[in-house]
Amino acid sequence: MRSCNPPLASAQLHGRLLLVVFLLVFATSSVRGQAPLNLDGTKVTRGESEIVFQTSTRRALYIAARAISNEYGWTVDYEETAIAPTDVEDIAPAEWKAAHPFQVGVLVPKQEDILIAVPHDHPLRENKDKSDVMQSLVTVSLPNRKDRVRSVQAEPDGRATIIDAQPAELKPIGSYEISEEAGTVGGMLALSDIAAHCSAASGHKLSIGVAPVNLLAHMIFQRSGGLTTCRTELNQLLDAAPYKLAYSIMFDPGNGQFVLNIEPVKYTTMSPSGELKSLPVRNLLP
């Protein structure tokens, strides 16, 4: 008997999405000399006067932003709201679709193309320029996605947040207010509490996807308490880690829920032998 379920159920799709993010976070790419560096769908070409980042994939804005931030060791967070049905496609096999014409298969965001060139003489290591470069990235991405509202926010702690929203739902989960009790708590418990409180405040289920569990489990986080936003509380938790961490909040069009991923921030450096490597960035803790 033929199964009535799609070949990849929503849970499986969710798992594959997290696997892709896991590979994005922990894979270390390296090449010799000035050859292009391919990082999870982004082609990085280093010329004499500029570095060109080019990607053609799903969630291209997020992928390109992560490639740029991993080049310079920046902390750039990413939040997206619900994705409209016109922005997704069903990639289930044609045979399955023909056999199940009234069922939804595997829904994923549509692919888009992004290309941005960053001059070498740009003082990229300075925090004040981080949001400017990300705003340029958002600007070059908009012609392909005129149905999205994209912006960059400079955070007080030197982070930058990219907001990728649809007009019908401009308020991302990070902007909702939550109330936290003051006190000391473990890092992983603090993350779980943030996800739960943000789910309740926004009315959208927010689950924890990929996270550096061992690192967070050994952290002690001091909550300041009181009324704050999901984004502020999350930033304060991640800023307390010994290594710089960035987060992303992504929408799963298959089940209508959101996933919170925590990723280490990296930077690209060249060894004495001419090999380019991607290394984690330590936090300067008080």
CSV table of C-alpha atoms in Angstrom, one decimal:
chain,number,residue,atom,x,y,z
A,1,MET,CA,0.0,0.0,0.0
A,2,ARG,CA,1.4,3.4,-0.9
A,3,SER,CA,1.9,5.7,2.0
A,4,CYS,CA,-0.2,8.9,2.2
A,5,ASN,CA,2.6,10.8,3.8
A,6,PRO,CA,5.0,13.0,1.7
A,7,PRO,CA,8.4,11.5,1.2
A,8,LEU,CA,9.9,14.1,3.6
A,9,ALA,CA,7.6,14.9,6.5
A,10,SER,CA,7.7,18.2,8.2
A,11,ALA,CA,9.9,16.8,11.0
A,12,GLN,CA,12.3,15.4,8.5
A,13,LEU,CA,12.4,18.7,6.7
A,14,HIS,CA,13.0,20.5,10.0
A,15,GLY,CA,15.9,18.1,10.7
A,16,ARG,CA,17.4,18.7,7.3
A,17,LEU,CA,17.2,22.4,7.8
A,18,LEU,CA,19.0,22.1,11.1
A,19,LEU,CA,21.6,19.8,9.6
A,20,VAL,CA,22.3,22.5,6.9
A,21,VAL,CA,22.7,25.1,9.6
A,22,PHE,CA,24.9,22.8,11.7
A,23,LEU,CA,27.2,22.3,8.7
A,24,LEU,CA,27.2,26.1,8.1
A,25,VAL,CA,28.3,26.7,11.7
A,26,PHE,CA,30.9,24.1,12.2
A,27,ALA,CA,32.5,23.4,8.8
A,28,THR,CA,35.9,25.0,8.4
A,29,SER,CA,36.7,26.0,4.8
A,30,SER,CA,40.2,26.6,3.5
A,31,VAL,CA,41.9,27.2,0.2
A,32,ARG,CA,45.4,28.2,-1.0
A,33,GLY,CA,46.3,31.7,-1.9
A,34,GLN,CA,43.7,34.0,-3.4
A,35,ALA,CA,41.5,31.4,-5.0
A,36,PRO,CA,37.7,31.6,-4.3
A,37,LEU,CA,36.6,30.4,-0.9
A,38,ASN,CA,33.3,28.5,-1.1
A,39,LEU,CA,31.4,28.7,2.2
A,40,ASP,CA,28.1,26.8,2.2
A,41,GLY,CA,26.7,28.1,-1.1
A,42,THR,CA,28.6,31.4,-1.1
A,43,LYS,CA,31.5,32.0,-3.5
A,44,VAL,CA,34.1,34.3,-1.9
A,45,THR,CA,36.5,35.8,-4.5
A,46,ARG,CA,39.4,37.9,-3.2
A,47,GLY,CA,40.6,40.4,-5.8
A,48,GLU,CA,43.2,43.2,-5.6
A,49,SER,CA,40.8,45.9,-4.6
A,50,GLU,CA,37.7,44.1,-3.3
A,51,ILE,CA,36.2,40.9,-1.9
A,52,VAL,CA,33.1,39.6,-3.9
A,53,PHE,CA,30.5,37.5,-2.1
A,54,GLN,CA,28.1,35.7,-4.4
A,55,THR,CA,25.4,33.2,-3.5
A,56,SER,CA,22.5,31.5,-5.2
A,57,THR,CA,20.5,29.5,-2.7
A,58,ARG,CA,17.5,29.4,-0.4
A,59,ARG,CA,17.7,32.0,2.4
A,60,ALA,CA,20.4,33.7,0.3
A,61,LEU,CA,20.3,36.9,2.5
A,62,TYR,CA,21.1,34.8,5.6
A,63,ILE,CA,23.8,32.7,3.9
A,64,ALA,CA,25.5,35.8,2.5
A,65,ALA,CA,25.4,37.7,5.8
A,66,ARG,CA,26.9,34.7,7.6
A,67,ALA,CA,29.7,34.5,4.9
A,68,ILE,CA,30.5,38.2,5.3
A,69,SER,CA,30.4,38.0,9.1
A,70,ASN,CA,32.7,34.9,9.1
A,71,GLU,CA,35.1,36.8,7.0
A,72,TYR,CA,35.6,39.6,9.5
A,73,GLY,CA,34.6,38.1,12.8
A,74,TRP,CA,31.4,40.2,13.2
A,75,THR,CA,28.4,39.2,15.3
A,76,VAL,CA,25.4,39.5,13.0
A,77,ASP,CA,22.1,38.0,14.0
A,78,TYR,CA,19.2,37.2,11.7
A,79,GLU,CA,15.4,37.2,12.3
A,80,GLU,CA,12.7,36.4,9.8
A,81,THR,CA,8.9,36.6,10.1
A,82,ALA,CA,6.5,34.1,8.6
A,83,ILE,CA,7.1,33.5,4.9
A,84,ALA,CA,4.2,34.1,2.6
A,85,PRO,CA,2.9,31.2,0.5
A,86,THR,CA,4.0,33.0,-2.7
A,87,ASP,CA,7.6,32.9,-1.3
A,88,VAL,CA,7.8,29.1,-0.9
A,89,GLU,CA,7.7,26.2,-3.2
A,90,ASP,CA,6.9,22.5,-2.9
A,91,ILE,CA,10.0,20.4,-3.8
A,92,ALA,CA,8.3,17.0,-3.2
A,93,PRO,CA,8.9,14.6,-6.2
A,94,ALA,CA,6.5,15.0,-9.1
A,95,GLU,CA,5.4,11.3,-8.8
A,96,TRP,CA,4.3,11.9,-5.2
A,97,LYS,CA,2.5,15.1,-6.1
A,98,ALA,CA,0.6,13.3,-8.9
A,99,ALA,CA,-0.4,10.6,-6.4
A,100,HIS,CA,-1.5,13.1,-3.8
A,101,PRO,CA,-2.9,16.1,-5.6
A,102,PHE,CA,-4.7,17.5,-2.5
A,103,GLN,CA,-1.8,17.2,-0.1
A,104,VAL,CA,1.1,19.5,0.7
A,105,GLY,CA,4.6,18.0,0.2
A,106,VAL,CA,7.8,19.6,1.2
A,107,LEU,CA,7.6,23.4,1.5
A,108,VAL,CA,10.9,25.4,1.4
A,109,PRO,CA,11.7,29.1,0.7
A,110,LYS,CA,12.4,30.0,-2.9
A,111,GLN,CA,15.9,30.4,-4.2
A,112,GLU,CA,17.4,33.9,-4.8
A,113,ASP,CA,20.7,35.3,-6.1
A,114,ILE,CA,22.8,37.9,-4.2
A,115,LEU,CA,26.1,39.5,-5.2
A,116,ILE,CA,28.0,42.1,-3.2
A,117,ALA,CA,31.5,43.5,-3.6
A,118,VAL,CA,33.2,45.0,-0.5
A,119,PRO,CA,36.3,47.2,-1.1
A,120,HIS,CA,39.6,46.2,0.6
A,121,ASP,CA,40.1,49.8,1.8
A,122,HIS,CA,36.8,49.7,3.8
A,123,PRO,CA,37.7,49.7,7.6
A,124,LEU,CA,35.8,46.5,8.0
A,125,ARG,CA,37.1,45.6,11.4
A,126,GLU,CA,35.5,48.6,13.0
A,127,ASN,CA,32.1,47.9,14.6
A,128,LYS,CA,30.7,51.2,13.3
A,129,ASP,CA,31.0,49.9,9.7
A,130,LYS,CA,29.3,46.6,10.4
A,131,SER,CA,25.8,47.8,10.0
A,132,ASP,CA,26.7,49.8,6.9
A,133,VAL,CA,28.0,46.8,5.1
A,134,MET,CA,25.0,44.7,6.1
A,135,GLN,CA,22.7,47.5,4.9
A,136,SER,CA,24.4,47.4,1.6
A,137,LEU,CA,23.8,43.6,1.5
A,138,VAL,CA,20.1,44.1,2.3
A,139,THR,CA,19.9,46.8,-0.4
A,140,VAL,CA,21.3,44.6,-3.2
A,141,SER,CA,19.0,41.7,-2.1
A,142,LEU,CA,15.8,43.7,-2.4
A,143,PRO,CA,15.3,43.8,-6.2
A,144,ASN,CA,14.9,40.0,-6.1
A,145,ARG,CA,12.5,40.1,-3.2
A,146,LYS,CA,10.3,43.2,-3.5
A,147,ASP,CA,7.6,41.3,-1.4
A,148,ARG,CA,9.9,41.4,1.6
A,149,VAL,CA,10.7,44.2,4.0
A,150,ARG,CA,14.4,44.0,5.0
A,151,SER,CA,16.4,46.2,7.4
A,152,VAL,CA,19.4,46.3,9.7
A,153,GLN,CA,19.5,47.3,13.3
A,154,ALA,CA,22.6,48.3,15.1
A,155,GLU,CA,22.5,46.9,18.7
A,156,PRO,CA,24.0,48.7,21.7
A,157,ASP,CA,26.5,45.9,22.4
A,158,GLY,CA,28.1,46.1,18.9
A,159,ARG,CA,26.0,43.4,17.3
A,160,ALA,CA,23.9,43.9,14.2
A,161,THR,CA,20.5,42.4,13.5
A,162,ILE,CA,19.1,41.7,10.1
A,163,ILE,CA,15.3,41.7,10.0
A,164,ASP,CA,13.7,39.8,7.0
A,165,ALA,CA,9.9,40.3,7.2
A,166,GLN,CA,6.8,40.2,5.0
A,167,PRO,CA,4.6,43.4,5.0
A,168,ALA,CA,1.7,41.5,6.6
A,169,GLU,CA,3.8,40.6,9.7
A,170,LEU,CA,6.5,43.2,10.3
A,171,LYS,CA,7.1,42.5,14.0
A,172,PRO,CA,9.7,39.8,14.4
A,173,ILE,CA,9.8,37.5,17.4
A,174,GLY,CA,12.8,39.3,18.8
A,175,SER,CA,10.8,42.5,19.3
A,176,TYR,CA,8.2,41.1,21.6
A,177,GLU,CA,8.4,42.1,25.3
A,178,ILE,CA,9.0,39.4,28.0
A,179,SER,CA,9.5,39.5,31.7
A,180,GLU,CA,12.4,37.7,33.4
A,181,GLU,CA,13.1,37.2,37.1
A,182,ALA,CA,16.4,38.4,38.4
A,183,GLY,CA,18.8,35.8,39.5
A,184,THR,CA,21.5,33.3,38.5
A,185,VAL,CA,20.8,30.5,36.1
A,186,GLY,CA,22.6,28.1,33.9
A,187,GLY,CA,23.1,29.1,30.2
A,188,MET,CA,21.1,26.2,28.7
A,189,LEU,CA,18.2,26.8,31.1
A,190,ALA,CA,18.3,30.5,30.3
A,191,LEU,CA,18.1,29.8,26.6
A,192,SER,CA,15.2,27.4,27.1
A,193,ASP,CA,13.4,30.0,29.2
A,194,ILE,CA,13.9,32.6,26.5
A,195,ALA,CA,12.4,30.4,23.8
A,196,ALA,CA,9.4,29.6,26.0
A,197,HIS,CA,8.7,33.2,27.0
A,198,CYS,CA,9.2,34.4,23.4
A,199,SER,CA,6.7,31.7,22.2
A,200,ALA,CA,4.1,32.9,24.8
A,201,ALA,CA,4.6,36.6,24.1
A,202,SER,CA,4.5,36.3,20.3
A,203,GLY,CA,1.9,33.6,19.9
A,204,HIS,CA,4.4,31.7,17.6
A,205,LYS,CA,6.0,28.5,18.7
A,206,LEU,CA,9.8,29.0,18.9
A,207,SER,CA,11.9,25.8,19.3
A,208,ILE,CA,15.6,25.5,19.9
A,209,GLY,CA,17.4,24.0,17.0
A,210,VAL,CA,21.2,23.9,16.8
A,211,ALA,CA,23.0,25.2,19.9
A,212,PRO,CA,26.5,24.7,21.5
A,213,VAL,CA,25.0,22.7,24.3
A,214,ASN,CA,28.3,22.0,26.1
A,215,LEU,CA,29.4,25.6,26.1
A,216,LEU,CA,26.0,26.8,27.4
A,217,ALA,CA,25.7,24.1,30.0
A,218,HIS,CA,28.9,25.3,31.6
A,219,MET,CA,27.9,29.0,31.6
A,220,ILE,CA,26.4,30.8,34.5
A,221,PHE,CA,24.1,33.7,33.4
A,222,GLN,CA,23.1,36.6,35.7
A,223,ARG,CA,19.6,37.8,34.7
A,224,SER,CA,19.0,41.5,35.4
A,225,GLY,CA,15.3,40.9,35.7
A,226,GLY,CA,12.3,43.0,34.7
A,227,LEU,CA,10.7,43.8,31.4
A,228,THR,CA,12.8,43.4,28.3
A,229,THR,CA,12.6,42.2,24.8
A,230,CYS,CA,13.3,38.7,23.5
A,231,ARG,CA,16.2,40.1,21.4
A,232,THR,CA,17.8,42.0,24.3
A,233,GLU,CA,17.6,39.0,26.7
A,234,LEU,CA,19.0,36.7,24.0
A,235,ASN,CA,21.9,39.1,23.2
A,236,GLN,CA,22.8,39.5,26.9
A,237,LEU,CA,22.9,35.7,27.3
A,238,LEU,CA,25.1,35.2,24.2
A,239,ASP,CA,27.4,38.1,25.1
A,240,ALA,CA,28.2,36.3,28.4
A,241,ALA,CA,29.7,33.3,26.6
A,242,PRO,CA,33.5,32.8,26.4
A,243,TYR,CA,33.2,32.7,22.6
A,244,LYS,CA,31.2,35.1,20.4
A,245,LEU,CA,27.8,33.6,19.4
A,246,ALA,CA,25.2,34.7,16.9
A,247,TYR,CA,21.6,33.6,16.6
A,248,SER,CA,19.1,33.1,13.8
A,249,ILE,CA,15.3,32.8,14.0
A,250,MET,CA,13.9,31.0,11.0
A,251,PHE,CA,10.4,30.1,9.9
A,252,ASP,CA,9.5,26.6,8.8
A,253,PRO,CA,6.8,26.9,6.1
A,254,GLY,CA,6.1,23.2,6.5
A,255,ASN,CA,4.7,23.5,10.1
A,256,GLY,CA,4.3,27.2,10.5
A,257,GLN,CA,6.7,27.3,13.5
A,258,PHE,CA,10.0,29.0,14.2
A,259,VAL,CA,13.5,27.6,15.0
A,260,LEU,CA,16.1,29.4,17.1
A,261,ASN,CA,19.7,28.5,16.2
A,262,ILE,CA,22.9,29.6,18.0
A,263,GLU,CA,26.1,29.7,15.9
A,264,PRO,CA,29.7,30.5,16.8
A,265,VAL,CA,31.1,33.7,15.2
A,266,LYS,CA,34.2,33.0,13.1
A,267,TYR,CA,36.8,35.1,11.2
A,268,THR,CA,39.0,34.2,8.2
A,269,THR,CA,42.7,34.4,8.6
A,270,MET,CA,45.7,33.3,6.5
A,271,SER,CA,48.4,31.0,7.9
A,272,PRO,CA,52.1,31.5,7.1
A,273,SER,CA,51.8,28.8,4.4
A,274,GLY,CA,49.1,30.9,2.6
A,275,GLU,CA,46.1,28.7,3.7
A,276,LEU,CA,42.9,30.5,4.6
A,277,LYS,CA,41.2,29.2,7.7
A,278,SER,CA,37.9,30.0,9.5
A,279,LEU,CA,38.5,30.3,13.3
A,280,PRO,CA,36.2,31.0,16.3
A,281,VAL,CA,36.3,34.4,17.9
A,282,ARG,CA,36.8,34.8,21.7
A,283,ASN,CA,34.6,37.2,23.7
A,284,LEU,CA,36.3,39.9,25.8
A,285,LEU,CA,34.6,39.2,29.0
A,286,PRO,CA,34.8,41.6,32.0
